Coordinates of C-alpha atoms in Angstrom, one line a residue:
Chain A
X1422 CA -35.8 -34.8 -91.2
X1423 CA -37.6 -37.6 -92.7
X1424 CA -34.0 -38.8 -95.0
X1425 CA -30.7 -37.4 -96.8
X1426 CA -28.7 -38.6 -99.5
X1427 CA -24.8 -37.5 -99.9
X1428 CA -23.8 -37.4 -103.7
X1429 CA -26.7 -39.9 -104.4
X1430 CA -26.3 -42.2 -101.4
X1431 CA -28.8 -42.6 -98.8
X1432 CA -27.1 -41.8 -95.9
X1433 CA -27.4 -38.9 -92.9
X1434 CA -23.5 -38.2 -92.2
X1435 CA -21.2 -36.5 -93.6
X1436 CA -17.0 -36.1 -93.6
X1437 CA -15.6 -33.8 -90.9
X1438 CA -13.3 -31.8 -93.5
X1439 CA -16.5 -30.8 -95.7
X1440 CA -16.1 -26.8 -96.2
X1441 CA -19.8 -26.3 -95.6
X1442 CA -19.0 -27.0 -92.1
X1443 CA -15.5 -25.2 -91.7
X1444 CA -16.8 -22.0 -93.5
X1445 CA -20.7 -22.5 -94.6
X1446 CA -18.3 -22.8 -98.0
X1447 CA -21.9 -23.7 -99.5
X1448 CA -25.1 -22.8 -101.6
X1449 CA -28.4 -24.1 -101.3
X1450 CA -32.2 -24.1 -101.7
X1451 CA -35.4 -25.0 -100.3
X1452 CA -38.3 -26.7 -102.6
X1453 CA -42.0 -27.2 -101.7
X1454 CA -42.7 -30.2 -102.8
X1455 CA -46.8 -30.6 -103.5
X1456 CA -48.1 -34.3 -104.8
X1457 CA -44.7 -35.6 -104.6
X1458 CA -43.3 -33.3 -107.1
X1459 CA -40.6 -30.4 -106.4
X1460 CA -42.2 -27.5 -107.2
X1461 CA -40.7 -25.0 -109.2
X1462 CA -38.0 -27.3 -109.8
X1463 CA -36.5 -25.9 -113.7
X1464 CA -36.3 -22.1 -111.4
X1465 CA -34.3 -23.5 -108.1
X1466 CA -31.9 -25.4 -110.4
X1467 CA -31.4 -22.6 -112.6
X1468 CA -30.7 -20.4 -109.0
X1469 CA -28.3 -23.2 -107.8
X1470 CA -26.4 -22.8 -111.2
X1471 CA -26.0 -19.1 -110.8
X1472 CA -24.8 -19.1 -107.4
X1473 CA -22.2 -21.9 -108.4
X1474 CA -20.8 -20.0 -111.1
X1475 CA -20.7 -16.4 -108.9
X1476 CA -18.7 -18.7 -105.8
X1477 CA -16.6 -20.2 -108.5
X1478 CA -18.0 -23.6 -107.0
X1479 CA -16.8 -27.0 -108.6
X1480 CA -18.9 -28.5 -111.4
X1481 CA -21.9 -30.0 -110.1
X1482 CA -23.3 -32.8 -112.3
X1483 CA -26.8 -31.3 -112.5
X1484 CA -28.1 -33.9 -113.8
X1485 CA -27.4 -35.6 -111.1
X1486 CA -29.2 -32.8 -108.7
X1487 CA -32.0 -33.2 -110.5
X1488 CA -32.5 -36.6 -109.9
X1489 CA -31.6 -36.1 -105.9
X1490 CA -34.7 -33.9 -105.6
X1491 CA -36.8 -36.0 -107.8
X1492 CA -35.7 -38.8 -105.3
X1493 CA -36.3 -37.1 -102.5
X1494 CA -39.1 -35.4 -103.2
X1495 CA -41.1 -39.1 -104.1
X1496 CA -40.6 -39.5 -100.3
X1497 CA -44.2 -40.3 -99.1
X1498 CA -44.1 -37.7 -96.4
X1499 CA -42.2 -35.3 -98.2
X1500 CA -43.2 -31.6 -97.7
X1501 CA -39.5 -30.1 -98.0
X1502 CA -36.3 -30.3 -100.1
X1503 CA -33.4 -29.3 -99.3
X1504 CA -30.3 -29.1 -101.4
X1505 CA -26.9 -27.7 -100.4
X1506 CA -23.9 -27.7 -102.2
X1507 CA -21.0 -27.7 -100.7
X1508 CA -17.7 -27.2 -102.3
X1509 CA -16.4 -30.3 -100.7
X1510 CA -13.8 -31.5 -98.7
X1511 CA -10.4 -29.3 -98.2
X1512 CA -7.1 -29.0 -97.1
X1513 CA -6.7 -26.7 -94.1
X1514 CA -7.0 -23.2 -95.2
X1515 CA -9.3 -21.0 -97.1
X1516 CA -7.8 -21.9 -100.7
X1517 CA -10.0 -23.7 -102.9
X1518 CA -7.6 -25.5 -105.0
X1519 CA -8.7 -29.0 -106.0
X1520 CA -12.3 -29.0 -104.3
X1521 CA -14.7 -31.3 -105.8
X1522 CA -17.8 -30.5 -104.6
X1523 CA -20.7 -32.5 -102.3
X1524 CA -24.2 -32.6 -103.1
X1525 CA -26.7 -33.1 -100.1
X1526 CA -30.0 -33.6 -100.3
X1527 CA -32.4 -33.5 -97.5
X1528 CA -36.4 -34.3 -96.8
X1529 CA -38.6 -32.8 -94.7
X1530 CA -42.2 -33.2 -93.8
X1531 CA -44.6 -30.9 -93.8
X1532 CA -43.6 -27.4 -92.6
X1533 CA -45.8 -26.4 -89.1
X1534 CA -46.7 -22.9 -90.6
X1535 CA -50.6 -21.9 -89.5
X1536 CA -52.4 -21.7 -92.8
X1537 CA -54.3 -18.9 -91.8
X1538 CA -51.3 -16.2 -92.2
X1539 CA -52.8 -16.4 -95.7
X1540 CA -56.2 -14.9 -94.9
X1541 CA -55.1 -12.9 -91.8
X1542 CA -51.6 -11.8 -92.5
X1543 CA -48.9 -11.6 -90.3
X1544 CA -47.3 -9.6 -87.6
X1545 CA -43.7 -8.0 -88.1
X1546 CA -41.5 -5.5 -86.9
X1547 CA -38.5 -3.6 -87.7
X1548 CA -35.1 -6.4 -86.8
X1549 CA -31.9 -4.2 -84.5
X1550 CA -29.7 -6.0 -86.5
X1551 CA -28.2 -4.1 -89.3
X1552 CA -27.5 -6.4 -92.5
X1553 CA -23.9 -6.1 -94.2
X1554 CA -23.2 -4.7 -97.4
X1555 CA -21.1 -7.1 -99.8
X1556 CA -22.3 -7.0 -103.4
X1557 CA -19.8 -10.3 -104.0
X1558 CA -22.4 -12.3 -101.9
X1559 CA -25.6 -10.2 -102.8
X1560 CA -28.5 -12.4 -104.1
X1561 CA -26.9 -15.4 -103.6
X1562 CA -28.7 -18.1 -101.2
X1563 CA -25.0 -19.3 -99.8
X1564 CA -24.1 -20.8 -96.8
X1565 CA -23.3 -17.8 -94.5
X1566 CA -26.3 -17.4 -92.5
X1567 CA -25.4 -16.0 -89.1
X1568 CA -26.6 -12.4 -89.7
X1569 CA -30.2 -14.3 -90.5
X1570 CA -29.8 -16.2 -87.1
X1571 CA -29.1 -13.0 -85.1
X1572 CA -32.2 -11.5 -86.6
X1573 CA -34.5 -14.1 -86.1
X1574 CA -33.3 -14.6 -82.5
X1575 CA -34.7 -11.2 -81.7
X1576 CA -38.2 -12.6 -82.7
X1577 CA -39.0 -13.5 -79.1
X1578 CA -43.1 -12.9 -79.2
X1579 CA -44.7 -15.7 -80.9
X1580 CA -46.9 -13.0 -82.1
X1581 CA -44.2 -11.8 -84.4
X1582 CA -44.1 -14.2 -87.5
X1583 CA -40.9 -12.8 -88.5
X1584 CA -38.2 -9.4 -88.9
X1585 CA -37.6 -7.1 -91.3
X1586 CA -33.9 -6.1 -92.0
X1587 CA -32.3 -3.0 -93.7
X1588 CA -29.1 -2.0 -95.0
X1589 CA -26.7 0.8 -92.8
X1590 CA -28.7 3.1 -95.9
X1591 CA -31.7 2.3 -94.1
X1592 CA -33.2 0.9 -97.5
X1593 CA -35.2 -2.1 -95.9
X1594 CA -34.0 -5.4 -98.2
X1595 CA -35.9 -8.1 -96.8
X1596 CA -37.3 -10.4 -93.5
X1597 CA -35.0 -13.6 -92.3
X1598 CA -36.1 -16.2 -94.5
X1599 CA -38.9 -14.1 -96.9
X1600 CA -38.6 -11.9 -99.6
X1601 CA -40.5 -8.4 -99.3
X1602 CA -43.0 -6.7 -101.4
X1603 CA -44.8 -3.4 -101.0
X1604 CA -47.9 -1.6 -102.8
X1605 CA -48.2 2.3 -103.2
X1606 CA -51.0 2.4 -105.2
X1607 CA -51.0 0.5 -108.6
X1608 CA -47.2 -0.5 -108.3
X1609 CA -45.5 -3.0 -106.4
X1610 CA -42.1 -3.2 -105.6
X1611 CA -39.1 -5.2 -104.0
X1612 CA -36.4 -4.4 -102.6
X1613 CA -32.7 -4.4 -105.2
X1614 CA -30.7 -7.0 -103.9
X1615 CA -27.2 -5.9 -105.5
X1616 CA -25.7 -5.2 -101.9
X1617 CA -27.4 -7.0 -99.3
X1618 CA -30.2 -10.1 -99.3
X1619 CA -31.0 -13.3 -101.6
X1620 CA -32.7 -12.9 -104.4
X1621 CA -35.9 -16.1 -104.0
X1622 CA -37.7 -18.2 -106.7
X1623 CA -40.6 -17.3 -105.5
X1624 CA -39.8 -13.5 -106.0
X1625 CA -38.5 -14.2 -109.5
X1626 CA -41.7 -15.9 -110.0
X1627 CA -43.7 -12.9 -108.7
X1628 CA -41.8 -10.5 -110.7
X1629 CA -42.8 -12.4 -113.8
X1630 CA -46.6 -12.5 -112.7
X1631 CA -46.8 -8.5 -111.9
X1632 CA -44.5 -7.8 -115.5
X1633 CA -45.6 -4.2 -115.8
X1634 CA -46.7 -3.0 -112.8
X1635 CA -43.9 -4.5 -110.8
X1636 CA -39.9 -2.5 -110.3
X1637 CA -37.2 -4.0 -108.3
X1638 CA -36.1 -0.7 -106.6
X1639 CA -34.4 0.8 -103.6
X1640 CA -37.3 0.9 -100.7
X1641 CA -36.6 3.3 -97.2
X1642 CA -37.1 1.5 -94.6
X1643 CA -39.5 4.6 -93.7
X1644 CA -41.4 4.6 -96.7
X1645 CA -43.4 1.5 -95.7
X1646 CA -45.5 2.9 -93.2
X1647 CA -46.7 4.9 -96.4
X1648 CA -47.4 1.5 -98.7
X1649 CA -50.9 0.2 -99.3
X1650 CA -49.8 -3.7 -98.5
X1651 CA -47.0 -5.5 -98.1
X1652 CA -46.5 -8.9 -98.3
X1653 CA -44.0 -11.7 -98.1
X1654 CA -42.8 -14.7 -100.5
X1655 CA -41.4 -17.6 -99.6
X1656 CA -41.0 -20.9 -101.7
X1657 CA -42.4 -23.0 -99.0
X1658 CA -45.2 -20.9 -97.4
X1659 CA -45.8 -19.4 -100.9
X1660 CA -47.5 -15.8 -100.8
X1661 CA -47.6 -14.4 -96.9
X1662 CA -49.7 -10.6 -95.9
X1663 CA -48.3 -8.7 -93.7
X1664 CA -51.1 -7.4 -91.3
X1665 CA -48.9 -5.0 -89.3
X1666 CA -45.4 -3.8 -88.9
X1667 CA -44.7 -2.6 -85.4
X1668 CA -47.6 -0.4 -84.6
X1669 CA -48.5 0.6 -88.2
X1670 CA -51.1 -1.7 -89.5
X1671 CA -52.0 -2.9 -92.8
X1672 CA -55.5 -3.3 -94.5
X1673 CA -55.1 -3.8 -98.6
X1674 CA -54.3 -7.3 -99.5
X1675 CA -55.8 -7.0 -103.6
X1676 CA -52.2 -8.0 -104.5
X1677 CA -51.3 -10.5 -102.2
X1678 CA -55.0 -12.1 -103.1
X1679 CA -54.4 -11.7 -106.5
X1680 CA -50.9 -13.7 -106.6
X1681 CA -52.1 -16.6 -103.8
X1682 CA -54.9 -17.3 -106.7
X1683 CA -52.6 -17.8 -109.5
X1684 CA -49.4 -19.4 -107.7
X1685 CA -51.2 -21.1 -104.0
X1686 CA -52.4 -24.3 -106.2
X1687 CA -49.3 -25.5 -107.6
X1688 CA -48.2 -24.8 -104.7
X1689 CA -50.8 -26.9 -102.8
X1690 CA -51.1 -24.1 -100.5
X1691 CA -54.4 -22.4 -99.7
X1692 CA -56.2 -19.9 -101.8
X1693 CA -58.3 -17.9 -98.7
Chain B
X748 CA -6.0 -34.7 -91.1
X749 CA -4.9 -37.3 -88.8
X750 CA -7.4 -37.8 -86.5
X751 CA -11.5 -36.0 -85.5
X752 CA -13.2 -36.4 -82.5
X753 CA -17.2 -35.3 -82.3
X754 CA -17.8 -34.5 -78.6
X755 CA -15.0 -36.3 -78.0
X756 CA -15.4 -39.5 -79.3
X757 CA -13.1 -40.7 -82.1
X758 CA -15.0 -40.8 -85.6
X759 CA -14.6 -37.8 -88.6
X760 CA -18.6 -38.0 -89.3
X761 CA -21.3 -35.6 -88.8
X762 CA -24.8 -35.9 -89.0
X763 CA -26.2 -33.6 -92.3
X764 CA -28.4 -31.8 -89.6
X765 CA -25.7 -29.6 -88.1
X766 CA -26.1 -26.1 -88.3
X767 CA -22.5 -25.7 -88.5
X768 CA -23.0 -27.2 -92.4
X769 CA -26.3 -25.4 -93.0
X770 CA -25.3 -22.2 -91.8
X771 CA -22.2 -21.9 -91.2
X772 CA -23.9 -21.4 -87.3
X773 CA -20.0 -22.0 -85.9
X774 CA -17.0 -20.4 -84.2
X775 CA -13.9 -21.9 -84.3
X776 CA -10.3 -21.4 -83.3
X777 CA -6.5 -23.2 -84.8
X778 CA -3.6 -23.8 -82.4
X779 CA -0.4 -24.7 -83.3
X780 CA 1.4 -27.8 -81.3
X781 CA 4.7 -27.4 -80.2
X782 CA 6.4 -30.7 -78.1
X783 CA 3.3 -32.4 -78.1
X784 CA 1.7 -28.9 -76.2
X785 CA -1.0 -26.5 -77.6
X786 CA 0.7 -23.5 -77.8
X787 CA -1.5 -20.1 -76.2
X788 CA -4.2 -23.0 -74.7
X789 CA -6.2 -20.7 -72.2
X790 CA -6.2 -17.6 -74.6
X791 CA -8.1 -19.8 -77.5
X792 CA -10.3 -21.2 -74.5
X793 CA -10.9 -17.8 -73.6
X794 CA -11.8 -16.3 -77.1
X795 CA -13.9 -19.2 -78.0
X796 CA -15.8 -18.5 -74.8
X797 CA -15.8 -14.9 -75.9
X798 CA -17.4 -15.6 -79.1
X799 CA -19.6 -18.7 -77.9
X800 CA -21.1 -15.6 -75.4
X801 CA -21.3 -13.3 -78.4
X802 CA -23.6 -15.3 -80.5
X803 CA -25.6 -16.4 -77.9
X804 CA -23.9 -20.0 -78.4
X805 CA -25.5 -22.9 -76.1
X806 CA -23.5 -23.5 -73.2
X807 CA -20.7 -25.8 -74.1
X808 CA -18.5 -27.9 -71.3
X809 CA -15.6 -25.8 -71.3
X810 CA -13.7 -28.2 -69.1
X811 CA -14.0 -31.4 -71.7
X812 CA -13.2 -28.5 -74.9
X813 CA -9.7 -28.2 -72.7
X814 CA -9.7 -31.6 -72.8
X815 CA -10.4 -32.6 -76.5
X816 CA -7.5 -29.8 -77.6
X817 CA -5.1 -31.5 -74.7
X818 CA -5.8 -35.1 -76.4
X819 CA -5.4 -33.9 -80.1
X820 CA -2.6 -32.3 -79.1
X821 CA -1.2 -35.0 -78.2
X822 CA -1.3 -37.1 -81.4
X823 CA 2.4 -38.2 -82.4
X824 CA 2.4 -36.2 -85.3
X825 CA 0.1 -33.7 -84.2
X826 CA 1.1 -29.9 -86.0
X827 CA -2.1 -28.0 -85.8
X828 CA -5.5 -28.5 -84.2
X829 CA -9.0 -26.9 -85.1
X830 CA -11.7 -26.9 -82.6
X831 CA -15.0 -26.1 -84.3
X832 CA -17.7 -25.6 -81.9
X833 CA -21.1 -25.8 -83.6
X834 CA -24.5 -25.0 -82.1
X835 CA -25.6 -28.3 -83.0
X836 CA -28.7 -30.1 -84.6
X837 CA -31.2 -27.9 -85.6
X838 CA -34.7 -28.1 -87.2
X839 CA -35.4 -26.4 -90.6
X840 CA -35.1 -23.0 -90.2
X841 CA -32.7 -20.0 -88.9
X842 CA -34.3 -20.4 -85.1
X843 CA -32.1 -21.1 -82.5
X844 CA -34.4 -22.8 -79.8
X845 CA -33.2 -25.9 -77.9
X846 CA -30.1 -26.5 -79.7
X847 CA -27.6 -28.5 -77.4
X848 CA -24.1 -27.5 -79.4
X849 CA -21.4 -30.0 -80.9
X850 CA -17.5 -30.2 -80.0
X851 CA -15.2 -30.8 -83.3
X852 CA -11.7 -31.3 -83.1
X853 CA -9.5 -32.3 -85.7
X854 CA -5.7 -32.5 -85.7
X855 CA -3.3 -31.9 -88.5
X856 CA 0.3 -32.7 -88.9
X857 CA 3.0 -29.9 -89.1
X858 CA 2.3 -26.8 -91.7
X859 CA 4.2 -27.2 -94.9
X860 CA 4.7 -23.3 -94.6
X861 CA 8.7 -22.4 -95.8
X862 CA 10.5 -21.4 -92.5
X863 CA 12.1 -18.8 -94.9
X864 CA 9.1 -16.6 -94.8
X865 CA 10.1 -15.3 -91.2
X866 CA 14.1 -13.9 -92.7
X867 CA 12.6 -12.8 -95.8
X868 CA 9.5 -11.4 -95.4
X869 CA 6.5 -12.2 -97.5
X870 CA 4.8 -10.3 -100.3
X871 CA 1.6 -9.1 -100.4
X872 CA -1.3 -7.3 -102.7
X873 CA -4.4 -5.3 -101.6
X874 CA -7.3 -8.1 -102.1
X875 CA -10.0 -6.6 -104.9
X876 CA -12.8 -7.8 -102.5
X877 CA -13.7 -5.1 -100.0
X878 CA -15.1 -6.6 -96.3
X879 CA -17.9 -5.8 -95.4
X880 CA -19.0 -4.2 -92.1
X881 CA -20.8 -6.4 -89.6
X882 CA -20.0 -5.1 -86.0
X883 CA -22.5 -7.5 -84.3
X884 CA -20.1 -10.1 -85.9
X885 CA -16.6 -8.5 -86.2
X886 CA -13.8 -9.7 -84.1
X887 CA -15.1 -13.3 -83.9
X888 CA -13.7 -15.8 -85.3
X889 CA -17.2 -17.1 -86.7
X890 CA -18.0 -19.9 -89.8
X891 CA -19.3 -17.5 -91.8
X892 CA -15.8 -17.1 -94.3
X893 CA -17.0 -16.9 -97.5
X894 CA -15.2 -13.3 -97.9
X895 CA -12.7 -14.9 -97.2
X896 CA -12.5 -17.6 -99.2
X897 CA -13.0 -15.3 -102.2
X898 CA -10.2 -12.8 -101.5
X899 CA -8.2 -15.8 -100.7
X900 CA -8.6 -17.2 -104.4
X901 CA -7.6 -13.8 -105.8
X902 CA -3.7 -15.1 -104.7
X903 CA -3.1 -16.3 -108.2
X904 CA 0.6 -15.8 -108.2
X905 CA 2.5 -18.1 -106.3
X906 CA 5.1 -15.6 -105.3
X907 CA 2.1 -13.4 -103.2
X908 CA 1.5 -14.8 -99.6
X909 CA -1.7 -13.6 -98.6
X910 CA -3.7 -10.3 -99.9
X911 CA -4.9 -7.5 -97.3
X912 CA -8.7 -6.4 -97.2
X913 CA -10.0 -3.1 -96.1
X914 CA -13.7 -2.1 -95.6
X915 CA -15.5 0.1 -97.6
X916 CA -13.9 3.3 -96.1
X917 CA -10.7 2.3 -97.3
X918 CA -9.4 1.2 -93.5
X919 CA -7.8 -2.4 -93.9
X920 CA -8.8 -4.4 -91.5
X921 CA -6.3 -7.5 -92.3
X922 CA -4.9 -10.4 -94.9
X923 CA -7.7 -13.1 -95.3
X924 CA -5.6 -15.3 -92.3
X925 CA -3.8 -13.3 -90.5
X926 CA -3.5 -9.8 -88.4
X927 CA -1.9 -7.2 -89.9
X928 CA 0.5 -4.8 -87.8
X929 CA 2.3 -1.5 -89.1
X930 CA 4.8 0.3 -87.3
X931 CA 5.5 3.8 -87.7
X932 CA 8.5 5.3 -87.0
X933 CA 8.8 3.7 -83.2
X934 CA 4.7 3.8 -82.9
X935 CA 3.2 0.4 -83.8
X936 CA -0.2 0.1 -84.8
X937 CA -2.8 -2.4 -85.8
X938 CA -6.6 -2.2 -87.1
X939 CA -9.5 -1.9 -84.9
X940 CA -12.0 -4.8 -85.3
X941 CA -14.7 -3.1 -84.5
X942 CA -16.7 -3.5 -87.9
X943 CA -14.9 -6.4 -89.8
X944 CA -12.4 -8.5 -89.3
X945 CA -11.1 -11.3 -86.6
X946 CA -9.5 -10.3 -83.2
X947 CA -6.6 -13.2 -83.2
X948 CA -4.8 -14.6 -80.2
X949 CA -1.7 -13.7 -81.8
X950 CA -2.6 -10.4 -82.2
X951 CA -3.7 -9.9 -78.2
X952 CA -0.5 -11.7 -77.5
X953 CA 1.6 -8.9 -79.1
X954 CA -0.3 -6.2 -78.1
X955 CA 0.4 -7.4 -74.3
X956 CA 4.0 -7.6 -75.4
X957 CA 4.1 -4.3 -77.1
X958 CA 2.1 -2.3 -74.1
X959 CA 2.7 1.0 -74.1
X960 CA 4.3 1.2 -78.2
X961 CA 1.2 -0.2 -79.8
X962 CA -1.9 1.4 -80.6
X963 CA -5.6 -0.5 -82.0
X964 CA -6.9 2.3 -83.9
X965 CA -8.0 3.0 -87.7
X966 CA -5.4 3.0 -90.5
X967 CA -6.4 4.0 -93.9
X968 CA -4.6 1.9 -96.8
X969 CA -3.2 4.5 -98.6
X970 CA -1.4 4.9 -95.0
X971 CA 0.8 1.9 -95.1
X972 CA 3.0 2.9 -97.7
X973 CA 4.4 5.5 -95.2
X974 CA 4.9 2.6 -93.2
X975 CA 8.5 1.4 -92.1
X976 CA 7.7 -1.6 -91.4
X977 CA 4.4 -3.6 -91.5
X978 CA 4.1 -7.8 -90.3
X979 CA 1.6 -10.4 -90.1
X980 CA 0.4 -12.7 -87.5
X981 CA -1.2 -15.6 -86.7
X982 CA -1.3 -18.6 -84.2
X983 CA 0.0 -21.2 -86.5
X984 CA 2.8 -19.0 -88.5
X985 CA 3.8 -16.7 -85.9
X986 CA 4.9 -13.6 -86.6
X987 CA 5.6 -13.0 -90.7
X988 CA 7.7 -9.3 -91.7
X989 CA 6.2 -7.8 -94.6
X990 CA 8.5 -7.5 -98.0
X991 CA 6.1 -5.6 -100.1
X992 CA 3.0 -4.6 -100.8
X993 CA 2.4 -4.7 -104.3
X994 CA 5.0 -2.5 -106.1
X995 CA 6.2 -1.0 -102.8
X996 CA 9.3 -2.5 -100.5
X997 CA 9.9 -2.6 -96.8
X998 CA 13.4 -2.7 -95.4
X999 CA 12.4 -2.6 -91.7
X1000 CA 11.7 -5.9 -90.0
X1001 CA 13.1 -4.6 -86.3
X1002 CA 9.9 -5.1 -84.5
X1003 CA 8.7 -8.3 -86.1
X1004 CA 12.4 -9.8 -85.6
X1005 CA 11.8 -8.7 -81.9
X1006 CA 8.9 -10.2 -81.7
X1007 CA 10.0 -13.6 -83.4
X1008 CA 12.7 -13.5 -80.1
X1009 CA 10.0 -13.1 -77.8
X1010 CA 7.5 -15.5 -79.1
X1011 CA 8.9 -18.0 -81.4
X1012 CA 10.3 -20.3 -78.6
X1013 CA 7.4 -21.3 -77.6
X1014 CA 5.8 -22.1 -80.8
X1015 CA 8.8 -24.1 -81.8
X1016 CA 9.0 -21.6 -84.8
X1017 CA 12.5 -20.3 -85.9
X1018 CA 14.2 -17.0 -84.7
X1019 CA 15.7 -15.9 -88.2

């Protein structure tokens, strides 16, 4: 953590009766941020406002956001921002009566990932954990996180770059901390996110790329050993192939190619 | 809030990098203070160590937790205290490794709950929001609330206590803070927690009193209409007799006024 702010305030603490803390009471997002801009900035705001309005958050001055990543994102070492809204500080209890929100704003340097998952893909394999169904919370990059730390927790190999988790359907929605794409032939799809996962920028922005040949659809968990490619996307480690899943391993990567050309550069993220 | 101490040193602060706030990566427990005392002190100790265990938690310092609740308790106007027990600092990202846990406690002054809820009964509605099933997480009281904090703000009317939630296959699990018990005929019977919901101190605490009469097993919602008598409870408000559920009435309160005899002194709650 190279700085935070708190409502606009340089400052790295924060008050003990915040509801992020009590209840991860919270949304948030993670920017890459390439020549000292946030990328895909207009997209996460947009994302933030959505997720606000679902959890019936306080207004946010977003405005005021905007400027907080701007800010942050000038930071000379600046690889990362992240926001999180909280709803704020609360009485006891789970009402929500009064709240008036918290904005947090945090930079990072440059993330550790190997560049080379780009042109080599990654390992994954299949997480024990079972997500939760809850349509209420679907899509939504909110503060409740612990069945994502459960899952990654079983990545104990360091050769396995990350999980993927399904729904008690079996329909496979997505890896800890990536969205999930799969090829059968000329289409692609991902993975509906109405009951289980969070719905990314960068899988919005890949959606728009693919317009035609793309369908958000319910995927079997099975089904993938029967895809052409799979890949992952992530708004800080951009477009990610995945090389094998378990034993089953992968060789197409004309997609995941094809999107690293057009989106890696903004990104400032390798084109292999 | 009257008073915070962060691994027990005075101060309400927090530094922005705990995973409590980013994730709601917590468990947490509430007791109620009766004559300067923390009422039911080893059976929180013991359910936070249960859950601590349960999410792979790093090892906290059990004795100076004991310690922290015994100081809070202590405050002259002490009423409630909260013990959150975070896993600490983290680095971006939902891996676990290193992280060296964080000790919260905050003390509140006396609930401003009506006494008159424990003659008169309360009323409730069935909550819109169904939980969702997570058994690697049910039964813990974890920070991940956000179901609950929803169903919670769907208590509009003033003149409705709580709400009850039941899963998916129509099995209520509870009310969004509080157990729920139903007694029929002289059998008395509360949900299994095996899938959703949080296994409270209150609730083990009547199940020990009510060995032999009281049964943990699956009870559909349609189910508790048959009921004679149905009752909440919870650490803070004791035990709270049912009035109705919606449209439908309950006359019986025999077991919950029972119970109020047996476990109400020591609370320093009233016997109605």
């Amino acid at each position: 953590m190279l700085a935070a702010w708190v409502d606009g305030v340089a400052g790295s603490d924060l008050p003990i009766s915040d509801r992020a803390l009590h209840y991860g009471d919270a949304i948030f997002t993670t920017l890459r941020v390439h020549a000292a801009q946030a990328c895909w900035l207009q997209a996460h705001l947009q994302r933030l406002q959505q997720a606000a309005d679902a959890l019936r958050m306080p207004m946010f001055d977003w405005s005021a956001v905007h400027a907080d990543i701007e800010r942050a994102a000038a930071h000379p070492q600046a690889g990362v921002v992240k926001v999180i809204l909280s709803r704020g500080d609360g009485a006891r209890g789970y009402a929500i009566d009064g709240s008036i929100g918290r904005r947090l704003v945090v930079v990072y340097g440059r993330p550790a990932t190997d560049p080379a998952i780009h042109a080599r893909g990654v390992a994954l394999r299949i997480a024990d954990l079972v997500l939760s169904d809850q349509p209420a919370l679907a899509g939504l990059k909110h503060g409740n996180r612990l069945e994502q730390i459960l899952a990654r927790s079983e990545c104990v190999d360091p050769g396995i770059y990350d999980v993927l988790l399904a729904d008690a359907r079996g329909h496979v929605i997505s890896a800890t901390s990536a969205n999930l794409f799969a090829r059968f032939g000329d289409e692609v799809r991902t993975p509906l996110l109405s009951r289980a996962g969070v719905a990314g920028v960068a899988r919005s922005r890949i959606l728009q790329q693919l317009a035609g040949t793309a369908v958000v659809t319910e995927i079997a968990l099975d089904s993938l050993y029967l895809a052409d490619e799979l890949f992952l996307s992530n708004c800080v480690r951009g477009i990610v192939p995945v090389r094998s899943l378990g034993d089953h391993r992968y060789t197409g990567m004309a997609t995941a190619q094809a999107l690293m050309r057009s989106l890696h550069t903004s990104l400032g993220l390798p084109i292999p």
